[in-house]
JSON list of N, CA, C and O in Angstrom, two decimals:
[
{"chain": "A", "resi": 25, "resn": "MET", "atom": "N", "xyz": [-1.82, 8.09, -6.00]},
{"chain": "A", "resi": 25, "resn": "MET", "atom": "CA", "xyz": [-2.29, 7.91, -7.36]},
{"chain": "A", "resi": 25, "resn": "MET", "atom": "C", "xyz": [-2.24, 6.42, -7.71]},
{"chain": "A", "resi": 25, "resn": "MET", "atom": "O", "xyz": [-1.28, 5.75, -7.41]},
{"chain": "A", "resi": 26, "resn": "LYS", "atom": "N", "xyz": [-3.29, 5.93, -8.35]},
{"chain": "A", "resi": 26, "resn": "LYS", "atom": "CA", "xyz": [-3.34, 4.54, -8.78]},
{"chain": "A", "resi": 26, "resn": "LYS", "atom": "C", "xyz": [-3.32, 4.48, -10.29]},
{"chain": "A", "resi": 26, "resn": "LYS", "atom": "O", "xyz": [-3.95, 5.28, -10.98]},
{"chain": "A", "resi": 27, "resn": "PHE", "atom": "N", "xyz": [-2.58, 3.52, -10.80]},
{"chain": "A", "resi": 27, "resn": "PHE", "atom": "CA", "xyz": [-2.46, 3.31, -12.24]},
{"chain": "A", "resi": 27, "resn": "PHE", "atom": "C", "xyz": [-3.26, 2.06, -12.60]},
{"chain": "A", "resi": 27, "resn": "PHE", "atom": "O", "xyz": [-3.05, 1.00, -12.02]},
{"chain": "A", "resi": 28, "resn": "ILE", "atom": "N", "xyz": [-4.16, 2.21, -13.53]},
{"chain": "A", "resi": 28, "resn": "ILE", "atom": "CA", "xyz": [-5.17, 1.18, -13.79]},
{"chain": "A", "resi": 28, "resn": "ILE", "atom": "C", "xyz": [-5.19, 0.81, -15.27]},
{"chain": "A", "resi": 28, "resn": "ILE", "atom": "O", "xyz": [-4.95, 1.65, -16.13]},
{"chain": "A", "resi": 29, "resn": "ILE", "atom": "N", "xyz": [-5.51, -0.45, -15.52]},
{"chain": "A", "resi": 29, "resn": "ILE", "atom": "CA", "xyz": [-5.88, -0.89, -16.86]},
{"chain": "A", "resi": 29, "resn": "ILE", "atom": "C", "xyz": [-7.36, -1.19, -16.81]},
{"chain": "A", "resi": 29, "resn": "ILE", "atom": "O", "xyz": [-7.84, -1.91, -15.93]},
{"chain": "A", "resi": 30, "resn": "GLN", "atom": "N", "xyz": [-8.10, -0.61, -17.75]},
{"chain": "A", "resi": 30, "resn": "GLN", "atom": "CA", "xyz": [-9.53, -0.86, -17.84]},
{"chain": "A", "resi": 30, "resn": "GLN", "atom": "C", "xyz": [-9.84, -1.62, -19.11]},
{"chain": "A", "resi": 30, "resn": "GLN", "atom": "O", "xyz": [-9.04, -1.62, -20.05]},
{"chain": "A", "resi": 31, "resn": "TYR", "atom": "N", "xyz": [-11.00, -2.26, -19.13]},
{"chain": "A", "resi": 31, "resn": "TYR", "atom": "CA", "xyz": [-11.40, -3.01, -20.32]},
{"chain": "A", "resi": 31, "resn": "TYR", "atom": "C", "xyz": [-12.89, -2.85, -20.55]},
{"chain": "A", "resi": 31, "resn": "TYR", "atom": "O", "xyz": [-13.64, -2.49, -19.67]},
{"chain": "A", "resi": 32, "resn": "ARG", "atom": "N", "xyz": [-13.28, -3.06, -21.79]},
{"chain": "A", "resi": 32, "resn": "ARG", "atom": "CA", "xyz": [-14.70, -3.13, -22.16]},
{"chain": "A", "resi": 32, "resn": "ARG", "atom": "C", "xyz": [-14.81, -4.00, -23.40]},
{"chain": "A", "resi": 32, "resn": "ARG", "atom": "O", "xyz": [-13.83, -4.25, -24.09]},
{"chain": "A", "resi": 33, "resn": "ILE", "atom": "N", "xyz": [-16.00, -4.43, -23.66]},
{"chain": "A", "resi": 33, "resn": "ILE", "atom": "CA", "xyz": [-16.21, -5.32, -24.80]},
{"chain": "A", "resi": 33, "resn": "ILE", "atom": "C", "xyz": [-16.07, -4.51, -26.09]},
{"chain": "A", "resi": 33, "resn": "ILE", "atom": "O", "xyz": [-16.56, -3.41, -26.19]},
{"chain": "A", "resi": 34, "resn": "LYS", "atom": "N", "xyz": [-15.32, -5.05, -27.02]},
{"chain": "A", "resi": 34, "resn": "LYS", "atom": "CA", "xyz": [-15.07, -4.36, -28.28]},
{"chain": "A", "resi": 34, "resn": "LYS", "atom": "C", "xyz": [-15.88, -4.98, -29.40]},
{"chain": "A", "resi": 34, "resn": "LYS", "atom": "O", "xyz": [-16.40, -4.27, -30.25]},
{"chain": "A", "resi": 35, "resn": "ASN", "atom": "N", "xyz": [-16.01, -6.27, -29.40]},
{"chain": "A", "resi": 35, "resn": "ASN", "atom": "CA", "xyz": [-16.67, -6.97, -30.49]},
{"chain": "A", "resi": 35, "resn": "ASN", "atom": "C", "xyz": [-18.02, -7.49, -30.01]},
{"chain": "A", "resi": 35, "resn": "ASN", "atom": "O", "xyz": [-18.12, -8.57, -29.46]},
{"chain": "A", "resi": 36, "resn": "HIS", "atom": "N", "xyz": [-19.06, -6.70, -30.22]},
{"chain": "A", "resi": 36, "resn": "HIS", "atom": "CA", "xyz": [-20.40, -7.06, -29.74]},
{"chain": "A", "resi": 36, "resn": "HIS", "atom": "C", "xyz": [-20.98, -8.26, -30.46]},
{"chain": "A", "resi": 36, "resn": "HIS", "atom": "O", "xyz": [-21.87, -8.92, -29.95]},
{"chain": "A", "resi": 37, "resn": "GLN", "atom": "N", "xyz": [-20.49, -8.55, -31.61]},
{"chain": "A", "resi": 37, "resn": "GLN", "atom": "CA", "xyz": [-21.01, -9.67, -32.40]},
{"chain": "A", "resi": 37, "resn": "GLN", "atom": "C", "xyz": [-20.82, -10.99, -31.65]},
{"chain": "A", "resi": 37, "resn": "GLN", "atom": "O", "xyz": [-21.66, -11.88, -31.74]},
{"chain": "A", "resi": 38, "resn": "TYR", "atom": "N", "xyz": [-19.73, -11.12, -30.93]},
{"chain": "A", "resi": 38, "resn": "TYR", "atom": "CA", "xyz": [-19.44, -12.37, -30.23]},
{"chain": "A", "resi": 38, "resn": "TYR", "atom": "C", "xyz": [-19.74, -12.31, -28.74]},
{"chain": "A", "resi": 38, "resn": "TYR", "atom": "O", "xyz": [-19.45, -13.25, -28.03]},
{"chain": "A", "resi": 39, "resn": "ALA", "atom": "N", "xyz": [-20.29, -11.22, -28.28]},
{"chain": "A", "resi": 39, "resn": "ALA", "atom": "CA", "xyz": [-20.61, -11.08, -26.86]},
{"chain": "A", "resi": 39, "resn": "ALA", "atom": "C", "xyz": [-21.81, -11.96, -26.52]},
{"chain": "A", "resi": 39, "resn": "ALA", "atom": "O", "xyz": [-22.75, -12.08, -27.29]},
{"chain": "A", "resi": 40, "resn": "THR", "atom": "N", "xyz": [-21.75, -12.55, -25.37]},
{"chain": "A", "resi": 40, "resn": "THR", "atom": "CA", "xyz": [-22.88, -13.36, -24.90]},
{"chain": "A", "resi": 40, "resn": "THR", "atom": "C", "xyz": [-23.94, -12.45, -24.31]},
{"chain": "A", "resi": 40, "resn": "THR", "atom": "O", "xyz": [-23.70, -11.29, -24.00]},
{"chain": "A", "resi": 41, "resn": "ASP", "atom": "N", "xyz": [-25.14, -12.99, -24.16]},
{"chain": "A", "resi": 41, "resn": "ASP", "atom": "CA", "xyz": [-26.22, -12.21, -23.53]},
{"chain": "A", "resi": 41, "resn": "ASP", "atom": "C", "xyz": [-25.84, -11.82, -22.11]},
{"chain": "A", "resi": 41, "resn": "ASP", "atom": "O", "xyz": [-26.21, -10.75, -21.64]},
{"chain": "A", "resi": 42, "resn": "PHE", "atom": "N", "xyz": [-25.12, -12.69, -21.43]},
{"chain": "A", "resi": 42, "resn": "PHE", "atom": "CA", "xyz": [-24.68, -12.41, -20.07]},
{"chain": "A", "resi": 42, "resn": "PHE", "atom": "C", "xyz": [-23.81, -11.16, -20.04]},
{"chain": "A", "resi": 42, "resn": "PHE", "atom": "O", "xyz": [-23.99, -10.28, -19.21]},
{"chain": "A", "resi": 43, "resn": "MET", "atom": "N", "xyz": [-22.87, -11.05, -20.97]},
{"chain": "A", "resi": 43, "resn": "MET", "atom": "CA", "xyz": [-22.00, -9.88, -21.04]},
{"chain": "A", "resi": 43, "resn": "MET", "atom": "C", "xyz": [-22.81, -8.62, -21.33]},
{"chain": "A", "resi": 43, "resn": "MET", "atom": "O", "xyz": [-22.57, -7.57, -20.75]},
{"chain": "A", "resi": 44, "resn": "LYS", "atom": "N", "xyz": [-23.76, -8.73, -22.22]},
{"chain": "A", "resi": 44, "resn": "LYS", "atom": "CA", "xyz": [-24.58, -7.57, -22.57]},
{"chain": "A", "resi": 44, "resn": "LYS", "atom": "C", "xyz": [-25.45, -7.13, -21.39]},
{"chain": "A", "resi": 44, "resn": "LYS", "atom": "O", "xyz": [-25.67, -5.95, -21.18]},
{"chain": "A", "resi": 45, "resn": "ARG", "atom": "N", "xyz": [-25.94, -8.09, -20.62]},
{"chain": "A", "resi": 45, "resn": "ARG", "atom": "CA", "xyz": [-26.75, -7.75, -19.45]},
{"chain": "A", "resi": 45, "resn": "ARG", "atom": "C", "xyz": [-25.95, -7.01, -18.39]},
{"chain": "A", "resi": 45, "resn": "ARG", "atom": "O", "xyz": [-26.48, -6.18, -17.67]},
{"chain": "A", "resi": 46, "resn": "LEU", "atom": "N", "xyz": [-24.68, -7.34, -18.28]},
{"chain": "A", "resi": 46, "resn": "LEU", "atom": "CA", "xyz": [-23.83, -6.67, -17.30]},
{"chain": "A", "resi": 46, "resn": "LEU", "atom": "C", "xyz": [-23.31, -5.33, -17.80]},
{"chain": "A", "resi": 46, "resn": "LEU", "atom": "O", "xyz": [-22.50, -4.69, -17.14]},
{"chain": "A", "resi": 47, "resn": "LYS", "atom": "N", "xyz": [-23.77, -4.90, -18.95]},
{"chain": "A", "resi": 47, "resn": "LYS", "atom": "CA", "xyz": [-23.40, -3.61, -19.54]},
{"chain": "A", "resi": 47, "resn": "LYS", "atom": "C", "xyz": [-21.90, -3.47, -19.72]},
{"chain": "A", "resi": 47, "resn": "LYS", "atom": "O", "xyz": [-21.27, -2.56, -19.22]},
{"chain": "A", "resi": 48, "resn": "TYR", "atom": "N", "xyz": [-21.33, -4.38, -20.44]},
{"chain": "A", "resi": 48, "resn": "TYR", "atom": "CA", "xyz": [-19.90, -4.34, -20.70]},
{"chain": "A", "resi": 48, "resn": "TYR", "atom": "C", "xyz": [-19.55, -3.28, -21.75]},
{"chain": "A", "resi": 48, "resn": "TYR", "atom": "O", "xyz": [-18.45, -3.25, -22.24]},
{"chain": "A", "resi": 49, "resn": "ASP", "atom": "N", "xyz": [-20.50, -2.42, -22.08]},
{"chain": "A", "resi": 49, "resn": "ASP", "atom": "CA", "xyz": [-20.19, -1.28, -22.93]},
{"chain": "A", "resi": 49, "resn": "ASP", "atom": "C", "xyz": [-19.39, -0.26, -22.13]},
{"chain": "A", "resi": 49, "resn": "ASP", "atom": "O", "xyz": [-18.68, 0.55, -22.70]},
{"chain": "A", "resi": 50, "resn": "THR", "atom": "N", "xyz": [-19.55, -0.27, -20.82]},
{"chain": "A", "resi": 50, "resn": "THR", "atom": "CA", "xyz": [-18.86, 0.69, -19.97]},
{"chain": "A", "resi": 50, "resn": "THR", "atom": "C", "xyz": [-17.48, 0.14, -19.60]},
{"chain": "A", "resi": 50, "resn": "THR", "atom": "O", "xyz": [-17.24, -1.06, -19.61]},
{"chain": "A", "resi": 51, "resn": "TRP", "atom": "N", "xyz": [-16.59, 1.03, -19.26]},
{"chain": "A", "resi": 51, "resn": "TRP", "atom": "CA", "xyz": [-15.23, 0.63, -18.89]},
{"chain": "A", "resi": 51, "resn": "TRP", "atom": "C", "xyz": [-15.23, 0.04, -17.48]},
{"chain": "A", "resi": 51, "resn": "TRP", "atom": "O", "xyz": [-15.81, 0.62, -16.57]},
{"chain": "A", "resi": 52, "resn": "GLN", "atom": "N", "xyz": [-14.60, -1.12, -17.34]},
{"chain": "A", "resi": 52, "resn": "GLN", "atom": "CA", "xyz": [-14.47, -1.81, -16.06]},
{"chain": "A", "resi": 52, "resn": "GLN", "atom": "C", "xyz": [-12.99, -1.86, -15.68]},
{"chain": "A", "resi": 52, "resn": "GLN", "atom": "O", "xyz": [-12.13, -1.96, -16.54]},
{"chain": "A", "resi": 53, "resn": "THR", "atom": "N", "xyz": [-12.70, -1.82, -14.38]},
{"chain": "A", "resi": 53, "resn": "THR", "atom": "CA", "xyz": [-11.31, -1.91, -13.93]},
{"chain": "A", "resi": 53, "resn": "THR", "atom": "C", "xyz": [-10.85, -3.35, -14.04]},
{"chain": "A", "resi": 53, "resn": "THR", "atom": "O", "xyz": [-11.49, -4.26, -13.53]},
{"chain": "A", "resi": 54, "resn": "TRP", "atom": "N", "xyz": [-9.76, -3.56, -14.74]},
{"chain": "A", "resi": 54, "resn": "TRP", "atom": "CA", "xyz": [-9.21, -4.90, -14.89]},
{"chain": "A", "resi": 54, "resn": "TRP", "atom": "C", "xyz": [-8.16, -5.18, -13.82]},
{"chain": "A", "resi": 54, "resn": "TRP", "atom": "O", "xyz": [-8.20, -6.20, -13.15]},
{"chain": "A", "resi": 55, "resn": "LYS", "atom": "N", "xyz": [-7.23, -4.24, -13.64]},
{"chain": "A", "resi": 55, "resn": "LYS", "atom": "CA", "xyz": [-6.19, -4.43, -12.64]},
{"chain": "A", "resi": 55, "resn": "LYS", "atom": "C", "xyz": [-5.58, -3.09, -12.26]},
{"chain": "A", "resi": 55, "resn": "LYS", "atom": "O", "xyz": [-5.51, -2.18, -13.08]},
{"chain": "A", "resi": 56, "resn": "LYS", "atom": "N", "xyz": [-5.13, -2.98, -10.98]},
{"chain": "A", "resi": 56, "resn": "LYS", "atom": "CA", "xyz": [-4.50, -1.77, -10.48]},
{"chain": "A", "resi": 56, "resn": "LYS", "atom": "C", "xyz": [-3.02, -2.03, -10.24]},
{"chain": "A", "resi": 56, "resn": "LYS", "atom": "O", "xyz": [-2.64, -3.12, -9.84]},
{"chain": "A", "resi": 57, "resn": "TYR", "atom": "N", "xyz": [-2.22, -1.01, -10.47]},
{"chain": "A", "resi": 57, "resn": "TYR", "atom": "CA", "xyz": [-0.76, -1.11, -10.30]},
{"chain": "A", "resi": 57, "resn": "TYR", "atom": "C", "xyz": [-0.24, 0.02, -9.44]},
{"chain": "A", "resi": 57, "resn": "TYR", "atom": "O", "xyz": [-0.84, 1.10, -9.40]},
{"chain": "A", "resi": 58, "resn": "LYS", "atom": "N", "xyz": [0.87, -0.21, -8.78]},
{"chain": "A", "resi": 58, "resn": "LYS", "atom": "CA", "xyz": [1.47, 0.80, -7.91]},
{"chain": "A", "resi": 58, "resn": "LYS", "atom": "C", "xyz": [2.24, 1.86, -8.68]},
{"chain": "A", "resi": 58, "resn": "LYS", "atom": "O", "xyz": [2.30, 3.01, -8.28]},
{"chain": "A", "resi": 59, "resn": "THR", "atom": "N", "xyz": [2.85, 1.46, -9.79]},
{"chain": "A", "resi": 59, "resn": "THR", "atom": "CA", "xyz": [3.64, 2.40, -10.58]},
{"chain": "A", "resi": 59, "resn": "THR", "atom": "C", "xyz": [3.15, 2.45, -12.02]},
{"chain": "A", "resi": 59, "resn": "THR", "atom": "O", "xyz": [2.55, 1.51, -12.53]},
{"chain": "A", "resi": 60, "resn": "GLU", "atom": "N", "xyz": [3.44, 3.57, -12.64]},
{"chain": "A", "resi": 60, "resn": "GLU", "atom": "CA", "xyz": [3.05, 3.75, -14.03]},
{"chain": "A", "resi": 60, "resn": "GLU", "atom": "C", "xyz": [3.81, 2.79, -14.95]},
{"chain": "A", "resi": 60, "resn": "GLU", "atom": "O", "xyz": [3.27, 2.27, -15.91]},
{"chain": "A", "resi": 61, "resn": "LYS", "atom": "N", "xyz": [5.06, 2.52, -14.62]},
{"chain": "A", "resi": 61, "resn": "LYS", "atom": "CA", "xyz": [5.87, 1.61, -15.44]},
{"chain": "A", "resi": 61, "resn": "LYS", "atom": "C", "xyz": [5.30, 0.19, -15.41]},
{"chain": "A", "resi": 61, "resn": "LYS", "atom": "O", "xyz": [5.22, -0.48, -16.45]},
{"chain": "A", "resi": 62, "resn": "GLN", "atom": "N", "xyz": [4.86, -0.29, -14.24]},
{"chain": "A", "resi": 62, "resn": "GLN", "atom": "CA", "xyz": [4.25, -1.62, -14.15]},
{"chain": "A", "resi": 62, "resn": "GLN", "atom": "C", "xyz": [3.00, -1.69, -15.02]},
{"chain": "A", "resi": 62, "resn": "GLN", "atom": "O", "xyz": [2.77, -2.65, -15.74]},
{"chain": "A", "resi": 63, "resn": "ARG", "atom": "N", "xyz": [2.18, -0.63, -14.94]},
{"chain": "A", "resi": 63, "resn": "ARG", "atom": "CA", "xyz": [0.95, -0.60, -15.72]},
{"chain": "A", "resi": 63, "resn": "ARG", "atom": "C", "xyz": [1.25, -0.59, -17.22]},
{"chain": "A", "resi": 63, "resn": "ARG", "atom": "O", "xyz": [0.63, -1.31, -17.99]},
{"chain": "A", "resi": 64, "resn": "ASP", "atom": "N", "xyz": [2.22, 0.21, -17.63]},
{"chain": "A", "resi": 64, "resn": "ASP", "atom": "CA", "xyz": [2.55, 0.30, -19.05]},
{"chain": "A", "resi": 64, "resn": "ASP", "atom": "C", "xyz": [3.08, -1.02, -19.59]},
{"chain": "A", "resi": 64, "resn": "ASP", "atom": "O", "xyz": [2.75, -1.42, -20.70]},
{"chain": "A", "resi": 65, "resn": "ASN", "atom": "N", "xyz": [3.89, -1.71, -18.81]},
{"chain": "A", "resi": 65, "resn": "ASN", "atom": "CA", "xyz": [4.40, -3.02, -19.23]},
{"chain": "A", "resi": 65, "resn": "ASN", "atom": "C", "xyz": [3.28, -4.04, -19.37]},
{"chain": "A", "resi": 65, "resn": "ASN", "atom": "O", "xyz": [3.23, -4.81, -20.33]},
{"chain": "A", "resi": 66, "resn": "ALA", "atom": "N", "xyz": [2.37, -4.04, -18.42]},
{"chain": "A", "resi": 66, "resn": "ALA", "atom": "CA", "xyz": [1.23, -4.96, -18.48]},
{"chain": "A", "resi": 66, "resn": "ALA", "atom": "C", "xyz": [0.31, -4.61, -19.64]},
{"chain": "A", "resi": 66, "resn": "ALA", "atom": "O", "xyz": [-0.21, -5.50, -20.32]},
{"chain": "A", "resi": 67, "resn": "PHE", "atom": "N", "xyz": [0.13, -3.34, -19.88]},
{"chain": "A", "resi": 67, "resn": "PHE", "atom": "CA", "xyz": [-0.73, -2.91, -20.98]},
{"chain": "A", "resi": 67, "resn": "PHE", "atom": "C", "xyz": [-0.19, -3.38, -22.33]},
{"chain": "A", "resi": 67, "resn": "PHE", "atom": "O", "xyz": [-0.96, -3.84, -23.18]},
{"chain": "A", "resi": 68, "resn": "GLU", "atom": "N", "xyz": [1.11, -3.29, -22.52]},
{"chain": "A", "resi": 68, "resn": "GLU", "atom": "CA", "xyz": [1.72, -3.76, -23.76]},
{"chain": "A", "resi": 68, "resn": "GLU", "atom": "C", "xyz": [1.48, -5.25, -23.96]},
{"chain": "A", "resi": 68, "resn": "GLU", "atom": "O", "xyz": [1.31, -5.72, -25.08]},
{"chain": "A", "resi": 69, "resn": "ALA", "atom": "N", "xyz": [1.45, -6.00, -22.87]},
{"chain": "A", "resi": 69, "resn": "ALA", "atom": "CA", "xyz": [1.26, -7.45, -22.96]},
{"chain": "A", "resi": 69, "resn": "ALA", "atom": "C", "xyz": [-0.18, -7.82, -23.31]},
{"chain": "A", "resi": 69, "resn": "ALA", "atom": "O", "xyz": [-0.41, -8.83, -23.96]},
{"chain": "A", "resi": 70, "resn": "VAL", "atom": "N", "xyz": [-1.16, -7.03, -22.88]},
{"chain": "A", "resi": 70, "resn": "VAL", "atom": "CA", "xyz": [-2.56, -7.42, -23.08]},
{"chain": "A", "resi": 70, "resn": "VAL", "atom": "C", "xyz": [-3.28, -6.70, -24.19]},
{"chain": "A", "resi": 70, "resn": "VAL", "atom": "O", "xyz": [-4.32, -7.16, -24.64]},
{"chain": "A", "resi": 71, "resn": "LYS", "atom": "N", "xyz": [-2.77, -5.59, -24.68]},
{"chain": "A", "resi": 71, "resn": "LYS", "atom": "CA", "xyz": [-3.56, -4.75, -25.57]},
{"chain": "A", "resi": 71, "resn": "LYS", "atom": "C", "xyz": [-3.94, -5.42, -26.89]},
{"chain": "A", "resi": 71, "resn": "LYS", "atom": "O", "xyz": [-4.98, -5.10, -27.44]},
{"chain": "A", "resi": 72, "resn": "ASN", "atom": "N", "xyz": [-3.16, -6.34, -27.39]},
{"chain": "A", "resi": 72, "resn": "ASN", "atom": "CA", "xyz": [-3.48, -6.99, -28.67]},
{"chain": "A", "resi": 72, "resn": "ASN", "atom": "C", "xyz": [-3.72, -8.48, -28.54]},
{"chain": "A", "resi": 72, "resn": "ASN", "atom": "O", "xyz": [-3.75, -9.18, -29.55]},
{"chain": "A", "resi": 73, "resn": "ARG", "atom": "N", "xyz": [-3.94, -8.96, -27.35]},
{"chain": "A", "resi": 73, "resn": "ARG", "atom": "CA", "xyz": [-4.04, -10.42, -27.18]},
{"chain": "A", "resi": 73, "resn": "ARG", "atom": "C", "xyz": [-5.42, -10.98, -27.50]},
{"chain": "A", "resi": 73, "resn": "ARG", "atom": "O", "xyz": [-5.57, -12.16, -27.70]},
{"chain": "A", "resi": 74, "resn": "ASP", "atom": "N", "xyz": [-6.44, -10.15, -27.50]},
{"chain": "A", "resi": 74, "resn": "ASP", "atom": "CA", "xyz": [-7.79, -10.65, -27.66]},
{"chain": "A", "resi": 74, "resn": "ASP", "atom": "C", "xyz": [-8.61, -9.68, -28.50]},
{"chain": "A", "resi": 74, "resn": "ASP", "atom": "O", "xyz": [-8.58, -8.48, -28.25]},
{"chain": "A", "resi": 75, "resn": "SER", "atom": "N", "xyz": [-9.35, -10.18, -29.46]},
{"chain": "A", "resi": 75, "resn": "SER", "atom": "CA", "xyz": [-10.15, -9.30, -30.31]},
{"chain": "A", "resi": 75, "resn": "SER", "atom": "C", "xyz": [-11.50, -8.96, -29.68]},
{"chain": "A", "resi": 75, "resn": "SER", "atom": "O", "xyz": [-12.20, -8.08, -30.18]},
{"chain": "A", "resi": 76, "resn": "LEU", "atom": "N", "xyz": [-11.88, -9.63, -28.61]},
{"chain": "A", "resi": 76, "resn": "LEU", "atom": "CA", "xyz": [-13.17, -9.38, -27.98]},
{"chain": "A", "resi": 76, "resn": "LEU", "atom": "C", "xyz": [-13.12, -8.19, -27.02]},
{"chain": "A", "resi": 76, "resn": "LEU", "atom": "O", "xyz": [-14.09, -7.46, -26.87]},
{"chain": "A", "resi": 77, "resn": "TRP", "atom": "N", "xyz": [-11.98, -7.95, -26.40]},
{"chain": "A", "resi": 77, "resn": "TRP", "atom": "CA", "xyz": [-11.86, -6.90, -25.39]},
{"chain": "A", "resi": 77, "resn": "TRP", "atom": "C", "xyz": [-10.99, -5.76, -25.88]},
{"chain": "A", "resi": 77, "resn": "TRP", "atom": "O", "xyz": [-10.05, -5.96, -26.61]},
{"chain": "A", "resi": 78, "resn": "GLU", "atom": "N", "xyz": [-11.32, -4.57, -25.42]},
{"chain": "A", "resi": 78, "resn": "GLU", "atom": "CA", "xyz": [-10.55, -3.38, -25.70]},
{"chain": "A", "resi": 78, "resn": "GLU", "atom": "C", "xyz": [-9.98, -2.90, -24.36]},
{"chain": "A", "resi": 78, "resn": "GLU", "atom": "O", "xyz": [-10.68, -2.89, -23.36]},
{"chain": "A", "resi": 79, "resn": "TYR", "atom": "N", "xyz": [-8.71, -2.50, -24.34]},
{"chain": "A", "resi": 79, "resn": "TYR", "atom": "CA", "xyz": [-8.06, -2.08, -23.11]},
{"chain": "A", "resi": 79, "resn": "TYR", "atom": "C", "xyz": [-7.60, -0.63, -23.22]},
{"chain": "A", "resi": 79, "resn": "TYR", "atom": "O", "xyz": [-7.31, -0.15, -24.30]},
{"chain": "A", "resi": 80, "resn": "ARG", "atom": "N", "xyz": [-7.53, 0.05, -22.07]},
{"chain": "A", "resi": 80, "resn": "ARG", "atom": "CA", "xyz": [-6.97, 1.40, -22.04]},
{"chain": "A", "resi": 80, "resn": "ARG", "atom": "C", "xyz": [-6.28, 1.62, -20.70]},
{"chain": "A", "resi": 80, "resn": "ARG", "atom": "O", "xyz": [-6.59, 1.00, -19.70]},
{"chain": "A", "resi": 81, "resn": "LYS", "atom": "N", "xyz": [-5.33, 2.56, -20.72]},
{"chain": "A", "resi": 81, "resn": "LYS", "atom": "CA", "xyz": [-4.63, 2.93, -19.50]},
{"chain": "A", "resi": 81, "resn": "LYS", "atom": "C", "xyz": [-5.41, 4.07, -18.85]},
{"chain": "A", "resi": 81, "resn": "LYS", "atom": "O", "xyz": [-5.96, 4.93, -19.53]},
{"chain": "A", "resi": 82, "resn": "TRP", "atom": "N", "xyz": [-5.42, 4.07, -17.52]},
{"chain": "A", "resi": 82, "resn": "TRP", "atom": "CA", "xyz": [-6.16, 5.09, -16.78]},
{"chain": "A", "resi": 82, "resn": "TRP", "atom": "C", "xyz": [-5.42, 5.40, -15.49]},
{"chain": "A", "resi": 82, "resn": "TRP", "atom": "O", "xyz": [-4.79, 4.54, -14.91]},
{"chain": "A", "resi": 83, "resn": "THR", "atom": "N", "xyz": [-5.51, 6.64, -15.05]},
{"chain": "A", "resi": 83, "resn": "THR", "atom": "CA", "xyz": [-4.88, 7.05, -13.80]},
{"chain": "A", "resi": 83, "resn": "THR", "atom": "C", "xyz": [-5.94, 7.67, -12.90]},
{"chain": "A", "resi": 83, "resn": "THR", "atom": "O", "xyz": [-6.71, 8.50, -13.33]},
{"chain": "A", "resi": 84, "resn": "MET", "atom": "N", "xyz": [-5.95, 7.22, -11.66]},
{"chain": "A", "resi": 84, "resn": "MET", "atom": "CA", "xyz": [-6.90, 7.77, -10.68]},
{"chain": "A", "resi": 84, "resn": "MET", "atom": "C", "xyz": [-6.18, 8.69, -9.74]},
{"chain": "A", "resi": 84, "resn": "MET", "atom": "O", "xyz": [-5.08, 8.47, -9.34]}
]
């Protein structure tokens, strides 16, 4: 099982045309972790750091 943080663009107003062309409306894998605890700690660090991106936890 892999523990993942995914991201997608949240604020379309400030998105560049390049980002829109790459379809950042869909969820992209940001980083993979070996344990759920590592992922949860990383998620807490990034979830509120930027208003342009939205993050979520995911398990494969």
